[in-house]
C-alpha positions as semicolon CSV with decimal commas, in nm:
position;residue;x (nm);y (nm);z (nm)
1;X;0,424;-3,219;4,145
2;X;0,297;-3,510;3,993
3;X;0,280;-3,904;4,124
4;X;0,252;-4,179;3,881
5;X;0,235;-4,547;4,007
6;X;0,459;-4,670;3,791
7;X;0,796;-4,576;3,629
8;X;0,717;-4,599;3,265
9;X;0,415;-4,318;3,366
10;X;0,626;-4,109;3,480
11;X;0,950;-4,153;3,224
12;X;0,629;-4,091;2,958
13;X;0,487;-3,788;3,143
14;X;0,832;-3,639;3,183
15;X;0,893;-3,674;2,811
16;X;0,564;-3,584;2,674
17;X;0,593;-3,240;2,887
18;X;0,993;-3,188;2,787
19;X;0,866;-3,257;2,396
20;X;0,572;-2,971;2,454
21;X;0,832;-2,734;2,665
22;X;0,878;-2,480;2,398
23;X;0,478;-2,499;2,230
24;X;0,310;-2,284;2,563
25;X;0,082;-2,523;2,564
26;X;0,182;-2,731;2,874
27;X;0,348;-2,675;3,200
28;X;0,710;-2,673;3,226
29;X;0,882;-2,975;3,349
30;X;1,185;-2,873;3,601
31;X;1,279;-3,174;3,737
32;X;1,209;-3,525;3,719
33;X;1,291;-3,824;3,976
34;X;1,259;-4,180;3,802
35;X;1,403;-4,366;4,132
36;X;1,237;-4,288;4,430
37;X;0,914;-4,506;4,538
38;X;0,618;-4,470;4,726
39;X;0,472;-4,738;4,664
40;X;0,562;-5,107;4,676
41;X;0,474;-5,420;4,434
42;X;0,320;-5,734;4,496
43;X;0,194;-6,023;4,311
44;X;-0,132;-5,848;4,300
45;X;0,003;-5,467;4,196
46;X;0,064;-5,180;4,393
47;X;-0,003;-5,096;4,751
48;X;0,108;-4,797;4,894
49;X;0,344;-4,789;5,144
50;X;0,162;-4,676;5,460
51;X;0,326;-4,837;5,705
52;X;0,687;-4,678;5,726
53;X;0,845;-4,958;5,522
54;X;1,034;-4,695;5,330
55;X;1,188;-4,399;5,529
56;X;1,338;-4,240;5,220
57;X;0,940;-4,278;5,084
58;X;0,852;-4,135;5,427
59;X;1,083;-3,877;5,408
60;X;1,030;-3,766;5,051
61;X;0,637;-3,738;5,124
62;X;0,686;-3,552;5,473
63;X;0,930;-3,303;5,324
64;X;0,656;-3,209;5,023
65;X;0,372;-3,150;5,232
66;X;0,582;-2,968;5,460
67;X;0,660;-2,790;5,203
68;X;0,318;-2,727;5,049
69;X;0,209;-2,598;5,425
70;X;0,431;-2,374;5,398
71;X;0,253;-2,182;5,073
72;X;0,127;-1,829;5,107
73;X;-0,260;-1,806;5,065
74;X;-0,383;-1,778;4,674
75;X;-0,626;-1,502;4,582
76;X;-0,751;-1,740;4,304
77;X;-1,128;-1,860;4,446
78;X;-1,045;-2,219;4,558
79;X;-1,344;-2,428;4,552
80;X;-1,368;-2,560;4,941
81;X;-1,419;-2,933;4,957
82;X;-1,771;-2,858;5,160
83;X;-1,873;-2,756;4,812
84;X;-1,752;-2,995;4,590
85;X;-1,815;-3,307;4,798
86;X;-2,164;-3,367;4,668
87;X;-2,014;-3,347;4,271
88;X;-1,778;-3,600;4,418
89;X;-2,031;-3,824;4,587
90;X;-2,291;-3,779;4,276
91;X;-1,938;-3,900;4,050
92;X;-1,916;-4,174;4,290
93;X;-2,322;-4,306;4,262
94;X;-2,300;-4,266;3,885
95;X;-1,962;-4,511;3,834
96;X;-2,075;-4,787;4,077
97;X;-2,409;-4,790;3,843
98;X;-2,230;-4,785;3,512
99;X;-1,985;-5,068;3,651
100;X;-2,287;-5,266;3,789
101;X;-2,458;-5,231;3,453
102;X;-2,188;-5,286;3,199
103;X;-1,982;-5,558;3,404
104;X;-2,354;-5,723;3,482
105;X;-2,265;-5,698;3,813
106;X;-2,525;-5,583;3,990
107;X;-2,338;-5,595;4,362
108;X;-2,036;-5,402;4,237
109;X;-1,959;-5,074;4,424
110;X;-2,213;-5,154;4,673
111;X;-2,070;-5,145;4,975
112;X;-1,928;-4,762;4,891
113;X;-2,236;-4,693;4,781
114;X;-2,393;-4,821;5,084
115;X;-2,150;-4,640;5,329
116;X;-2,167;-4,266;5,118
117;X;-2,389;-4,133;5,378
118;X;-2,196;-4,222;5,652
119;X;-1,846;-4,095;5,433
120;X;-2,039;-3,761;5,394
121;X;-2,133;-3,696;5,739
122;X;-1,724;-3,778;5,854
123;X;-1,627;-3,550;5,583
124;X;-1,875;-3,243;5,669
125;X;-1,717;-3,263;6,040
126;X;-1,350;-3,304;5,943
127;X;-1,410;-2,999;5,690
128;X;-1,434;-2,746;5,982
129;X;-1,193;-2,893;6,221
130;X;-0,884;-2,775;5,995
131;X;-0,646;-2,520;6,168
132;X;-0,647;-2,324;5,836
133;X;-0,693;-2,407;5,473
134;X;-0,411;-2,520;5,207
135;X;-0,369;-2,610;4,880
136;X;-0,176;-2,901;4,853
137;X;-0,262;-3,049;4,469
138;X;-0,392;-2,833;4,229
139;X;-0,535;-3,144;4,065
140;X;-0,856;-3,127;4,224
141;X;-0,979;-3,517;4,173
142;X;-1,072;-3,638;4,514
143;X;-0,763;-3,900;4,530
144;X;-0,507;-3,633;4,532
145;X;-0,613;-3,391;4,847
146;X;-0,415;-3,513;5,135
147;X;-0,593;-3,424;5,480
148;X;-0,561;-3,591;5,813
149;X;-0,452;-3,899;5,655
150;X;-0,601;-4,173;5,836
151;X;-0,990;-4,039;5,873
152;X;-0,982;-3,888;5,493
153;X;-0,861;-4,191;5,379
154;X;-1,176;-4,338;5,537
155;X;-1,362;-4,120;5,314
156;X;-1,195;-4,146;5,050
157;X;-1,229;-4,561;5,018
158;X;-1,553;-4,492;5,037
159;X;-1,602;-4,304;4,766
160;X;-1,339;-4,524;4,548
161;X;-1,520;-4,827;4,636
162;X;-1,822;-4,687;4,472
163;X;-1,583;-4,660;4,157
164;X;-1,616;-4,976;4,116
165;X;-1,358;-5,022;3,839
166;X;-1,050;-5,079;4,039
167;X;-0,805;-5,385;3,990
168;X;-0,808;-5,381;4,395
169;X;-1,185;-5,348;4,417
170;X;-1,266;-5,666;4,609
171;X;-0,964;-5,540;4,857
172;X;-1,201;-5,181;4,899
173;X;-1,534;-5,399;4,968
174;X;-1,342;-5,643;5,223
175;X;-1,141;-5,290;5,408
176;X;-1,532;-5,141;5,406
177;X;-1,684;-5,408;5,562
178;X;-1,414;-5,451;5,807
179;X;-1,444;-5,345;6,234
180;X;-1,152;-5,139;6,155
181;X;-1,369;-4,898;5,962
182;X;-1,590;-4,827;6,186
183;X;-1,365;-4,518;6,299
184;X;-1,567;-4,324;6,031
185;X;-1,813;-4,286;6,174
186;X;-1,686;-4,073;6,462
187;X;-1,424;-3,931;6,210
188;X;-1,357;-3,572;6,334
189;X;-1,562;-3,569;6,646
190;X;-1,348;-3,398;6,951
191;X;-1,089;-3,280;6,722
């Protein structure tokens, strides 16, 4: 399964995989769904919809990770995320410095960079607290594992912020510095 953000990614995806279909050299595409959102537009881009303002959206997303929980257990070696969240942290630290240094912006990613230790300790104590382990993307960037939404998103702006490239980056920096994120730092505790 694959999300794009907008419709023209997707109408390109879908017809860059049906033009490979027969060269073994790609996945096969078996279905493709040009009309169904989730996420919304403003003036300012997308935002995803996170607060129920689309129940087919909703729906959609619920029914795929039910789905996906549903998956027997792979015998392929699955990297767990306790081992690959350093590469992902040492990714993050290494594109906040090359957006400081090539935007001349020396602030820029700061404030991820500034909360990765705290975003590292919430994400060592959700690790363990899962009732088992799943697969649910086999896209293994950091953006596209879905956990407990609300405390792995915590971690996850974290790390994005440090990005630093973003269109929504001063949006990141104001959500990290608000009392609202605080959460993270208890993020898995008593769970």
């Amino acid at each position: 399964m694959k999300l794009t953000v907008t419709q023209e990614q997707a109408r390109a995806e879908a017809a860059a995989l049906a033009m490979w279909e027969h060269t073994s050299a790609a996945v096969r595409l078996l279905d493709a769904d040009f009309d169904t959102a989730l996420w919304s537009w403003s003036g300012s881009g997308p935002r995803p919809i996170c607060r129920g303002d689309d129940p087919v959206a909703v729906e959609v997303a619920a029914d795929l990770l039910t789905r996906l929980h549903q998956a027997s257990a792979a015998a392929f070696p699955f990297p767990a995320l306790e081992e690959t969240y350093g590469h992902l942290e040492d990714q993050a630290r290494e594109n906040a410095a090359y957006e400081q240094r090539t935007r001349h912006a020396p602030a820029r990613g700061e404030a991820g960079v500034q909360r990765l230790d705290t975003a590292r300790a919430a994400a060592m104590r959700l690790c363990p607290t899962a009732g088992r382990t799943v697969v649910l993307h086999g896209d293994f960037l950091d953006k596209n594992l879905l956990h407990r939404a609300r405390r792995w998103a915590a971690v996850w702006a974290v790390l994005q912020t440090c990005h630093a490239w973003r269109e929504d980056q001063s949006d990141l920096e104001t959500c990290l510095a608000s009392s609202e994120f605080e959460h993270l730092r208890h993020a898995g505790e008593g769970e």
